Amino acid sequence: MAKLSDFYGAFHAANTTLHLKTLQDHQNFGSVIRQGPNKLVFNTSSALHDIYQNERITKSRAYLVTQRAPDSYGLFNSLDKTIHQRKRKLLGPIVNDRSTQAFETSMHRHIDVFIQDLLSLCQKKPTTPVNMSEKFTYLTIDIMGEFVFGYPLNLQKNETYRYRSILRKMIQSRLAAGPNAKHNLFFMTDTLRVSDDDEMFIEEIRSEATFLLSAGSDTMSTCLSALFFYLSRNADCYQKLTAEIRSKFSSSDSIIGGRHLSDCNYLKACIDEALRMSPPIAGTLWREQITERNREVEAAPVVVDGHIIPHGTYIGVNTYALHHNETYFPDAFTFKPERFLEKGAEQAKKAFNPFSLGARGCMGRQMAYLELSLVVAKVLWHFDFTRGLDETGRLGESTYWKLRGWRERIDEYQIYDIFGAKHQGPWLIFKSRRGEEGDGAST
Ligand code: HEM
């Protein structure tokens, strides 16, 4: 079917089950499968290297569907290496370690609102389960909104902004503040400019902003929701992690970026295991060979895992499938952070790829680990939590887990693959460890 038509992939993509189908196809047909007349998916760590760390390969034309106008290219969808490298170089200083450290104080402010909100809920509705997907979505958008624009969105506190687009207001406010405003991403916009047309320019900013906001918030809320889901179902891991956090830090305020936090090995392993089992970008990141000006270079074939790839073929590795490949991750559907700490972890680390690799790999990786570690450590310092009934009255199971027989693994945090993953729950009941009370700012 896949040999004849792209309908095969499109059908499963529309069902948000393409990652599950891809894994099943690899299990049935081996480490390289066809997913369309012109599409090959690989399932080995060596293919990761062959494809994503290959100078002669770029993003596939499939990414052009995200273009806002024919000549408008963003960091995410520029296939041309020169445009992409220029944008990436300019964004580099904004998302590097120093900039992330400088932004940490703002992160704490938003995380503290999150903690206060949970404390308030513990006090006012102690037995009502909290939908963590929703809470983490507001938290991560608040953090990323401030990072990108230096403009507080306050979704956690203020419901008005949750349901209407304020992107234009944010852009105008940020541009009006000029180049010397405290955080500087949009000071870069003029240098990021590709088009001379003013309307096009606004569109470029808008598309970069939308991309960054979503790249740095959807992914984070998926990972946090998944991790809390797994912790709520794996008592041993929950105990080990809480013991690590509560023994390392004497107060919530002492939880800051730096050596103490990065020494929390079990915390890092838990984050990685959640990223492995329910990767926020779960699908196949399609790539293809660059069309070279030099015909001789173009004629030389790209080789992946020993297969010669015809020019123009879309190729890629499916992150979800690779993360559940038993060769690298034995007992792949079990949440086992220890696999990243034990002897022989090298094998797992080689195939662990939630942030992708090479020239198009994630730019926010450092920031992601800092933010994830701070949120998890602070929540576990303040609270104990248990599973609650979800909106359908079940014990925190996904509403759609039985969908077409694809989601029968109830101990897996289900993601709905639409490039970035949609998700819901877990529903958890929190208890303040120290009988603290929230400031009542939000309910
Ligand atoms: C757990 C959190 C995150 C995950 C799993 C993740 C994953 C990824 C992946 C897989 C890509 C490659 C996409 C592709 O090839 O199509 C990517 C790209 C990117 N990510 Fe992240 N990301 C995360 C957080 C962040 C954060 C917090 C930021 C912002 C500070 C960020 C900024 C970017 C940017 C700018 C790119 C585009 C890089 C390029 O095309 O050159 N990401 N991310």
Short mmCIF file of C-alpha atoms and ligand atoms in Angstrom, two decimals:
data_model
loop_
_atom_site.label_atom_id
_atom_site.label_comp_id
_atom_site.label_asym_id
_atom_site.label_seq_id
_atom_site.Cartn_x
_atom_site.Cartn_y
_atom_site.Cartn_z
CA MET A 1 0.00 0.00 0.00
CA ALA A 2 2.77 2.44 0.99
CA LYS A 3 4.59 1.61 -2.24
CA LEU A 4 1.65 2.84 -4.27
CA SER A 5 0.40 5.88 -2.41
CA ASP A 6 1.14 8.46 0.29
CA PHE A 7 -2.38 7.78 1.52
CA TYR A 8 -0.94 5.07 3.79
CA GLY A 9 1.09 7.55 5.88
CA ALA A 10 -1.54 10.29 5.58
CA PHE A 11 -4.25 8.01 6.99
CA HIS A 12 -2.25 7.19 10.12
CA ALA A 13 -1.05 10.79 10.46
CA ALA A 14 -4.68 11.96 10.42
CA ASN A 15 -5.40 9.41 13.16
CA THR A 16 -2.42 10.77 15.17
CA THR A 17 -1.17 7.18 15.34
CA LEU A 18 1.61 7.32 12.75
CA HIS A 19 4.32 6.82 15.40
CA LEU A 20 2.56 3.65 16.62
CA LYS A 21 2.05 2.32 13.11
CA THR A 22 5.69 3.02 12.23
CA LEU A 23 6.89 1.05 15.25
CA GLN A 24 4.57 -1.84 14.37
CA ASP A 25 5.83 -1.84 10.75
CA HIS A 26 9.45 -1.95 11.92
CA GLN A 27 8.62 -4.86 14.21
CA ASN A 28 7.00 -6.71 11.28
CA PHE A 29 9.27 -5.78 8.39
CA GLY A 30 12.68 -4.83 9.81
CA SER A 31 14.87 -1.81 10.28
CA VAL A 32 14.06 -0.08 7.00
CA ILE A 33 10.49 0.35 5.79
CA ARG A 34 8.69 2.18 3.04
CA GLN A 35 6.08 4.69 4.17
CA GLY A 36 5.16 6.17 0.80
CA PRO A 37 6.29 5.68 -2.82
CA ASN A 38 9.18 8.03 -2.08
CA LYS A 39 9.68 7.68 1.68
CA LEU A 40 11.98 5.40 3.68
CA VAL A 41 12.10 5.16 7.48
CA PHE A 42 15.09 3.62 9.29
CA ASN A 43 15.27 2.27 12.83
CA THR A 44 18.94 2.10 13.87
CA SER A 45 21.32 4.42 15.72
CA SER A 46 23.74 4.22 12.79
CA ALA A 47 21.05 5.58 10.45
CA LEU A 48 20.65 8.54 12.81
CA HIS A 49 24.26 9.41 12.22
CA ASP A 50 24.14 8.68 8.46
CA ILE A 51 21.12 10.94 7.96
CA TYR A 52 21.16 13.73 10.50
CA GLN A 53 24.89 14.34 10.70
CA ASN A 54 25.38 14.38 6.98
CA GLU A 55 26.38 17.67 5.34
CA ARG A 56 24.79 16.65 2.05
CA ILE A 57 21.37 16.16 3.55
CA THR A 58 18.87 18.88 4.43
CA LYS A 59 15.28 19.08 5.63
CA SER A 60 12.88 17.65 3.07
CA ARG A 61 10.48 19.73 1.00
CA ALA A 62 7.72 18.44 3.29
CA TYR A 63 8.66 21.27 5.71
CA LEU A 64 7.54 23.86 3.15
CA VAL A 65 3.92 23.24 4.14
CA THR A 66 4.66 25.41 7.19
CA GLN A 67 5.61 28.40 5.01
CA ARG A 68 3.38 31.45 5.48
CA ALA A 69 4.11 32.88 2.03
CA PRO A 70 6.02 31.51 -0.98
CA ASP A 71 9.23 33.48 -0.34
CA SER A 72 9.11 33.60 3.43
CA TYR A 73 11.43 31.22 5.26
CA GLY A 74 11.79 30.74 8.98
CA LEU A 75 14.51 29.04 10.99
CA PHE A 76 12.37 25.92 11.06
CA ASN A 77 11.46 25.62 7.39
CA SER A 78 14.43 27.10 5.53
CA LEU A 79 15.87 24.29 3.43
CA ASP A 80 18.58 26.51 2.02
CA LYS A 81 21.71 26.02 4.09
CA THR A 82 22.88 29.63 3.83
CA ILE A 83 19.61 31.13 5.07
CA HIS A 84 19.36 28.55 7.81
CA GLN A 85 22.94 28.97 9.01
CA ARG A 86 22.51 32.73 9.13
CA LYS A 87 19.35 32.52 11.21
CA ARG A 88 20.83 29.91 13.48
CA LYS A 89 23.98 31.92 14.05
CA LEU A 90 21.97 34.97 14.99
CA LEU A 91 19.74 33.05 17.36
CA GLY A 92 22.71 31.25 18.93
CA PRO A 93 23.60 33.94 21.49
CA ILE A 94 19.96 34.13 22.56
CA VAL A 95 19.59 30.49 23.52
CA ASN A 96 23.14 29.73 24.68
CA ASP A 97 24.11 28.78 28.24
CA ARG A 98 24.81 32.33 29.37
CA SER A 99 21.54 33.66 28.11
CA THR A 100 19.68 30.74 29.68
CA GLN A 101 21.36 31.43 33.03
CA ALA A 102 20.46 35.10 32.80
CA PHE A 103 16.85 34.13 32.20
CA GLU A 104 16.69 31.77 35.19
CA THR A 105 15.27 34.38 37.58
CA SER A 106 12.26 34.83 35.30
CA MET A 107 11.78 31.05 35.16
CA HIS A 108 11.66 30.92 38.97
CA ARG A 109 9.02 33.62 39.06
CA HIS A 110 6.68 31.58 36.85
CA ILE A 111 7.45 28.30 38.63
CA ASP A 112 6.68 29.94 41.96
CA VAL A 113 3.26 31.00 40.62
CA PHE A 114 2.74 27.36 39.63
CA ILE A 115 3.64 26.16 43.14
CA GLN A 116 1.41 28.77 44.77
CA ASP A 117 -1.44 27.68 42.53
CA LEU A 118 -1.01 24.04 43.55
CA LEU A 119 -0.77 25.02 47.23
CA SER A 120 -4.01 26.93 46.85
CA LEU A 121 -5.69 23.92 45.24
CA CYS A 122 -4.46 21.63 48.02
CA GLN A 123 -6.06 23.94 50.51
CA LYS A 124 -9.36 24.62 48.73
CA LYS A 125 -10.02 21.42 46.80
CA PRO A 126 -7.81 18.80 48.45
CA THR A 127 -9.46 15.81 46.80
CA THR A 128 -9.97 17.21 43.29
CA PRO A 129 -7.55 15.78 40.71
CA VAL A 130 -5.55 18.34 38.76
CA ASN A 131 -5.19 17.98 34.98
CA MET A 132 -1.44 18.36 34.65
CA SER A 133 -1.42 18.84 30.86
CA GLU A 134 -3.43 22.01 31.28
CA LYS A 135 -1.35 23.34 34.16
CA PHE A 136 1.96 22.60 32.44
CA THR A 137 0.75 24.18 29.21
CA TYR A 138 0.07 27.52 30.94
CA LEU A 139 3.33 27.36 32.88
CA THR A 140 5.52 26.60 29.87
CA ILE A 141 3.84 29.21 27.66
CA ASP A 142 4.31 31.80 30.41
CA ILE A 143 8.01 30.98 30.60
CA MET A 144 8.55 30.89 26.85
CA GLY A 145 6.43 34.01 26.21
CA GLU A 146 8.66 35.97 28.55
CA PHE A 147 11.80 34.44 27.03
CA VAL A 148 10.81 35.34 23.49
CA PHE A 149 9.24 38.75 24.05
CA GLY A 150 10.20 39.86 27.54
CA TYR A 151 6.44 40.27 27.95
CA PRO A 152 4.54 38.55 30.78
CA LEU A 153 1.56 36.65 29.43
CA ASN A 154 0.45 35.43 32.85
CA LEU A 155 -1.72 32.63 31.49
CA GLN A 156 -1.44 30.92 34.84
CA LYS A 157 -3.05 33.83 36.65
CA ASN A 158 -5.17 35.50 34.04
CA GLU A 159 -7.78 33.53 32.13
CA THR A 160 -8.51 36.31 29.61
CA TYR A 161 -5.36 35.67 27.64
CA ARG A 162 -5.82 31.91 27.45
CA TYR A 163 -8.36 31.94 24.70
CA ARG A 164 -7.45 34.74 22.32
CA SER A 165 -4.41 35.48 20.31
CA ILE A 166 -2.25 38.23 21.72
CA LEU A 167 0.70 37.59 19.47
CA ARG A 168 0.30 40.87 17.60
CA LYS A 169 0.14 42.81 20.86
CA MET A 170 3.27 41.08 22.07
CA ILE A 171 5.14 41.78 18.85
CA GLN A 172 4.12 45.45 18.82
CA SER A 173 5.00 45.86 22.48
CA ARG A 174 8.37 44.23 21.99
CA LEU A 175 9.26 46.25 18.89
CA ALA A 176 8.21 49.48 20.59
CA ALA A 177 10.57 48.74 23.47
CA GLY A 178 13.53 49.02 21.10
CA PRO A 179 16.86 47.24 20.98
CA ASN A 180 17.89 47.95 24.57
CA ALA A 181 14.96 46.26 26.27
CA LYS A 182 15.87 43.72 28.94
CA HIS A 183 15.59 40.55 26.92
CA ASN A 184 16.74 40.63 23.42
CA LEU A 185 15.28 38.07 21.10
CA PHE A 186 13.23 40.48 19.08
CA PHE A 187 15.97 43.01 18.96
CA MET A 188 17.41 40.40 16.62
CA THR A 189 14.46 40.48 14.30
CA ASP A 190 15.89 43.15 12.05
CA THR A 191 19.02 41.15 11.49
CA LEU A 192 17.00 38.00 11.02
CA ARG A 193 15.13 39.71 8.24
CA VAL A 194 15.21 37.89 4.93
CA SER A 195 12.69 39.92 2.92
CA ASP A 196 12.71 43.69 2.15
CA ASP A 197 8.94 43.86 1.98
CA ASP A 198 7.49 45.29 5.25
CA GLU A 199 4.34 43.16 5.31
CA MET A 200 6.49 40.14 4.66
CA PHE A 201 8.80 41.23 7.47
CA ILE A 202 5.93 41.26 10.00
CA GLU A 203 4.95 37.83 8.72
CA GLU A 204 8.52 36.63 9.23
CA ILE A 205 8.56 37.84 12.83
CA ARG A 206 5.16 36.36 13.42
CA SER A 207 6.19 33.00 12.09
CA GLU A 208 9.51 32.93 14.01
CA ALA A 209 7.64 33.94 17.16
CA THR A 210 4.93 31.34 16.74
CA PHE A 211 7.54 28.68 16.05
CA LEU A 212 9.70 29.54 19.06
CA LEU A 213 6.78 29.86 21.42
CA SER A 214 5.57 26.44 20.42
CA ALA A 215 9.05 24.83 20.10
CA GLY A 216 9.84 25.81 23.67
CA SER A 217 6.47 25.26 25.33
CA ASP A 218 4.50 22.38 23.71
CA THR A 219 7.54 20.13 23.93
CA MET A 220 8.14 21.04 27.56
CA SER A 221 4.57 20.52 28.67
CA THR A 222 4.48 17.11 26.95
CA CYS A 223 7.65 16.05 28.73
CA LEU A 224 6.51 17.29 32.16
CA SER A 225 3.06 15.69 31.81
CA ALA A 226 4.63 12.40 30.72
CA LEU A 227 7.14 12.41 33.57
CA PHE A 228 4.46 13.06 36.23
CA PHE A 229 2.33 10.33 34.65
CA TYR A 230 5.18 7.80 34.91
CA LEU A 231 6.12 8.87 38.44
CA SER A 232 2.51 8.45 39.56
CA ARG A 233 2.59 4.82 38.36
CA ASN A 234 6.08 3.73 39.33
CA ALA A 235 6.31 3.91 43.10
CA ASP A 236 10.00 2.90 43.28
CA CYS A 237 11.09 5.62 40.87
CA TYR A 238 8.91 8.16 42.68
CA GLN A 239 10.51 7.24 46.03
CA LYS A 240 14.04 7.36 44.66
CA LEU A 241 13.52 10.69 42.99
CA THR A 242 11.84 12.37 45.95
CA ALA A 243 14.63 11.04 48.21
CA GLU A 244 17.26 12.53 45.90
CA ILE A 245 15.61 15.95 45.72
CA ARG A 246 14.68 16.22 49.37
CA SER A 247 18.12 15.15 50.57
CA LYS A 248 20.03 17.43 48.19
CA PHE A 249 18.11 20.64 48.89
CA SER A 250 17.35 22.07 52.30
CA SER A 251 14.80 24.60 51.04
CA SER A 252 12.80 25.33 47.90
CA ASP A 253 14.80 28.53 47.39
CA SER A 254 18.04 26.58 47.29
CA ILE A 255 16.82 24.78 44.13
CA ILE A 256 18.64 26.77 41.49
CA GLY A 257 20.61 25.99 38.33
CA GLY A 258 24.20 24.92 38.96
CA ARG A 259 26.27 22.05 40.29
CA HIS A 260 23.81 20.82 42.93
CA LEU A 261 21.00 20.49 40.42
CA SER A 262 23.13 18.96 37.69
CA ASP A 263 24.47 16.46 40.26
CA CYS A 264 20.94 15.05 40.60
CA ASN A 265 21.66 12.07 38.37
CA TYR A 266 18.42 10.28 39.04
CA LEU A 267 16.43 13.41 38.17
CA LYS A 268 18.23 13.66 34.81
CA ALA A 269 17.65 9.93 34.19
CA CYS A 270 13.91 10.31 34.95
CA ILE A 271 13.62 13.24 32.54
CA ASP A 272 15.44 11.27 29.84
CA GLU A 273 13.29 8.20 30.40
CA ALA A 274 10.10 10.29 29.98
CA LEU A 275 11.57 11.83 26.81
CA ARG A 276 12.38 8.34 25.58
CA MET A 277 9.01 6.74 26.24
CA SER A 278 6.79 9.64 25.16
CA PRO A 279 8.98 11.88 22.98
CA PRO A 280 7.40 15.32 22.52
CA ILE A 281 8.37 15.25 18.82
CA ALA A 282 7.61 11.63 18.17
CA GLY A 283 7.52 11.38 14.39
CA THR A 284 9.92 11.02 11.50
CA LEU A 285 11.91 14.20 10.79
CA TRP A 286 12.03 13.92 7.01
CA ARG A 287 15.27 14.72 5.24
CA GLU A 288 16.53 14.53 1.66
CA GLN A 289 19.72 14.99 -0.29
CA ILE A 290 20.65 18.60 -1.10
CA THR A 291 20.39 19.53 -4.74
CA GLU A 292 24.02 20.43 -5.44
CA ARG A 293 25.21 22.92 -8.02
CA ASN A 294 28.17 20.69 -8.61
CA ARG A 295 26.91 17.78 -10.71
CA GLU A 296 29.71 15.43 -9.71
CA VAL A 297 28.90 15.86 -6.03
CA GLU A 298 25.23 15.40 -6.77
CA ALA A 299 25.90 12.21 -8.63
CA ALA A 300 27.58 10.64 -5.59
CA PRO A 301 24.86 8.71 -3.77
CA VAL A 302 23.88 9.10 -0.13
CA VAL A 303 24.24 5.80 1.73
CA VAL A 304 22.23 4.97 4.85
CA ASP A 305 22.92 1.72 6.72
CA GLY A 306 24.50 0.42 3.53
CA HIS A 307 21.47 1.25 1.34
CA ILE A 308 22.07 3.56 -1.61
CA ILE A 309 19.39 6.25 -1.52
CA PRO A 310 18.15 7.58 -4.86
CA HIS A 311 18.25 11.37 -5.18
CA GLY A 312 14.95 12.99 -4.15
CA THR A 313 13.92 10.23 -1.72
CA TYR A 314 12.59 11.35 1.67
CA ILE A 315 14.46 9.55 4.45
CA GLY A 316 14.35 9.68 8.24
CA VAL A 317 14.35 7.90 11.59
CA ASN A 318 11.14 7.78 13.59
CA THR A 319 12.00 8.90 17.12
CA TYR A 320 9.21 6.98 18.84
CA ALA A 321 10.06 3.75 16.99
CA LEU A 322 13.80 4.05 17.69
CA HIS A 323 13.09 4.79 21.35
CA HIS A 324 11.15 1.52 21.55
CA ASN A 325 13.66 -0.58 19.65
CA GLU A 326 14.46 -3.48 22.00
CA THR A 327 18.04 -3.70 20.72
CA TYR A 328 18.85 -0.42 22.42
CA PHE A 329 16.14 -0.29 25.07
CA PRO A 330 15.31 -3.75 26.42
CA ASP A 331 11.88 -3.91 28.06
CA ALA A 332 11.13 -0.75 26.09
CA PHE A 333 7.63 -0.13 27.45
CA THR A 334 8.77 -0.12 31.06
CA PHE A 335 9.70 3.17 32.74
CA LYS A 336 13.21 2.43 33.93
CA PRO A 337 15.42 5.54 34.44
CA GLU A 338 18.21 3.25 35.67
CA ARG A 339 18.88 2.21 32.04
CA PHE A 340 20.66 5.57 31.59
CA LEU A 341 22.81 5.09 34.70
CA GLU A 342 23.77 1.43 34.61
CA LYS A 343 26.80 -0.13 32.97
CA GLY A 344 26.18 -0.50 29.28
CA ALA A 345 24.15 2.73 29.14
CA GLU A 346 26.23 3.77 26.12
CA GLN A 347 24.10 1.62 23.83
CA ALA A 348 20.94 3.39 25.02
CA LYS A 349 22.50 6.85 24.84
CA LYS A 350 23.50 6.35 21.19
CA ALA A 351 19.90 5.73 20.18
CA PHE A 352 18.38 8.34 22.50
CA ASN A 353 17.40 11.19 20.22
CA PRO A 354 14.54 13.40 21.49
CA PHE A 355 16.27 16.63 20.43
CA SER A 356 17.49 15.40 17.02
CA LEU A 357 21.09 15.79 15.87
CA GLY A 358 23.38 17.83 13.70
CA ALA A 359 22.90 21.20 12.06
CA ARG A 360 19.10 21.10 12.51
CA GLY A 361 19.10 19.71 16.04
CA CYS A 362 17.31 21.49 18.89
CA MET A 363 18.78 24.84 19.94
CA GLY A 364 16.98 24.91 23.27
CA ARG A 365 18.30 21.69 24.78
CA GLN A 366 20.23 23.35 27.63
CA MET A 367 17.31 25.57 28.47
CA ALA A 368 14.97 22.59 28.34
CA TYR A 369 16.99 20.58 30.88
CA LEU A 370 17.29 23.54 33.24
CA GLU A 371 13.58 24.33 33.12
CA LEU A 372 12.49 20.69 33.42
CA SER A 373 14.84 20.07 36.35
CA LEU A 374 13.70 23.19 38.21
CA VAL A 375 10.00 22.42 37.79
CA VAL A 376 10.28 18.76 38.80
CA ALA A 377 12.61 19.43 41.74
CA LYS A 378 10.48 22.27 43.11
CA VAL A 379 7.19 20.39 42.81
CA LEU A 380 8.65 17.32 44.52
CA TRP A 381 10.18 19.44 47.23
CA HIS A 382 6.79 20.92 48.10
CA PHE A 383 4.38 18.08 47.41
CA ASP A 384 3.53 14.43 47.54
CA PHE A 385 1.12 13.30 44.87
CA THR A 386 -0.99 10.32 43.87
CA ARG A 387 -3.09 9.31 40.89
CA GLY A 388 -6.62 10.64 40.71
CA LEU A 389 -9.68 9.80 38.63
CA ASP A 390 -9.67 11.50 35.25
CA GLU A 391 -12.56 13.42 33.67
CA THR A 392 -14.20 10.16 32.60
CA GLY A 393 -14.02 8.69 36.09
CA ARG A 394 -11.17 6.32 35.27
CA LEU A 395 -7.92 6.15 37.16
CA GLY A 396 -6.02 8.67 35.10
CA GLU A 397 -6.19 6.70 31.90
CA SER A 398 -6.29 8.48 28.60
CA THR A 399 -9.80 9.05 27.26
CA TYR A 400 -8.84 7.62 23.89
CA TRP A 401 -6.61 4.78 24.98
CA LYS A 402 -8.68 2.21 23.19
CA LEU A 403 -8.83 4.17 19.95
CA ARG A 404 -8.79 1.62 17.15
CA GLY A 405 -6.83 -0.80 19.28
CA TRP A 406 -3.75 1.39 19.06
CA ARG A 407 -3.57 2.64 22.58
CA GLU A 408 -4.07 -0.46 24.68
CA ARG A 409 -0.94 0.05 26.83
CA ILE A 410 -2.48 1.85 29.77
CA ASP A 411 0.83 2.36 31.54
CA GLU A 412 2.17 4.33 28.61
CA TYR A 413 1.57 8.09 28.53
CA GLN A 414 -0.26 8.46 25.24
CA ILE A 415 0.83 11.09 22.78
CA TYR A 416 -1.14 12.14 19.73
CA ASP A 417 1.43 12.70 17.03
CA ILE A 418 0.79 15.88 15.07
CA PHE A 419 4.47 16.82 14.66
CA GLY A 420 4.54 18.18 18.21
CA ALA A 421 2.44 15.90 20.41
CA LYS A 422 -1.03 16.59 21.77
CA HIS A 423 -1.69 15.03 25.15
CA GLN A 424 -4.00 15.05 28.14
CA GLY A 425 -3.69 14.35 31.86
CA PRO A 426 -2.37 12.84 34.05
CA TRP A 427 -4.92 13.75 36.71
CA LEU A 428 -3.12 13.95 40.06
CA ILE A 429 -4.00 14.77 43.64
CA PHE A 430 -1.41 16.87 45.48
CA LYS A 431 -0.72 17.13 49.17
CA SER A 432 1.53 19.81 50.58
CA ARG A 433 4.36 18.12 52.50
CA ARG A 434 4.70 20.89 55.04
CA GLY A 435 1.13 22.07 55.39
CA GLU A 436 1.95 25.29 53.51
CA GLU A 437 -0.88 27.42 52.17
CA GLY A 438 -1.07 29.11 48.77
CA ASP A 439 -1.36 32.87 48.50
CA GLY A 440 -4.87 32.45 47.09
CA ALA A 441 -3.87 34.31 43.94
CA SER A 442 -5.47 31.69 41.77
CA THR A 443 -7.75 28.75 42.28
C1 HEM B 1 11.82 18.79 25.90
C2 HEM B 1 11.92 19.88 25.18
C3 HEM B 1 12.31 19.92 23.72
C4 HEM B 1 12.36 18.93 22.78
C5 HEM B 1 12.06 17.44 22.97
C6 HEM B 1 12.80 19.53 21.54
C7 HEM B 1 13.00 18.84 20.36
C8 HEM B 1 13.40 19.42 19.16
C9 HEM B 1 13.58 18.71 17.92
C10 HEM B 1 13.37 17.21 17.73
C11 HEM B 1 13.96 19.60 16.98
C12 HEM B 1 14.25 19.32 15.49
C13 HEM B 1 12.99 19.52 14.69
C14 HEM B 1 13.13 19.17 13.22
O1 HEM B 1 14.17 18.72 12.77
O2 HEM B 1 12.15 19.37 12.50
C15 HEM B 1 14.02 20.90 17.62
C16 HEM B 1 14.37 22.07 16.99
C17 HEM B 1 14.42 23.30 17.62
N1 HEM B 1 14.17 23.56 18.95
FE1 HEM B 1 13.68 22.22 20.37
N2 HEM B 1 12.96 20.88 21.75
C18 HEM B 1 12.69 21.17 23.07
C19 HEM B 1 12.75 22.41 23.70
C20 HEM B 1 13.15 23.57 23.08
C21 HEM B 1 13.25 24.86 23.73
C22 HEM B 1 12.98 25.12 25.22
C23 HEM B 1 13.62 25.77 22.78
C24 HEM B 1 13.85 27.24 22.90
C25 HEM B 1 14.59 27.85 23.72
C26 HEM B 1 13.78 25.04 21.53
C27 HEM B 1 14.19 25.60 20.35
C28 HEM B 1 14.35 24.91 19.16
C29 HEM B 1 14.75 25.54 17.93
C30 HEM B 1 15.04 27.03 17.73
C31 HEM B 1 14.79 24.54 16.95
C32 HEM B 1 15.10 24.69 15.46
C33 HEM B 1 16.54 24.43 15.18
C34 HEM B 1 16.86 24.52 13.70
O3 HEM B 1 16.01 24.25 12.85
O4 HEM B 1 18.01 24.85 13.42
N3 HEM B 1 13.48 23.71 21.76
N4 HEM B 1 13.68 20.76 18.97
#
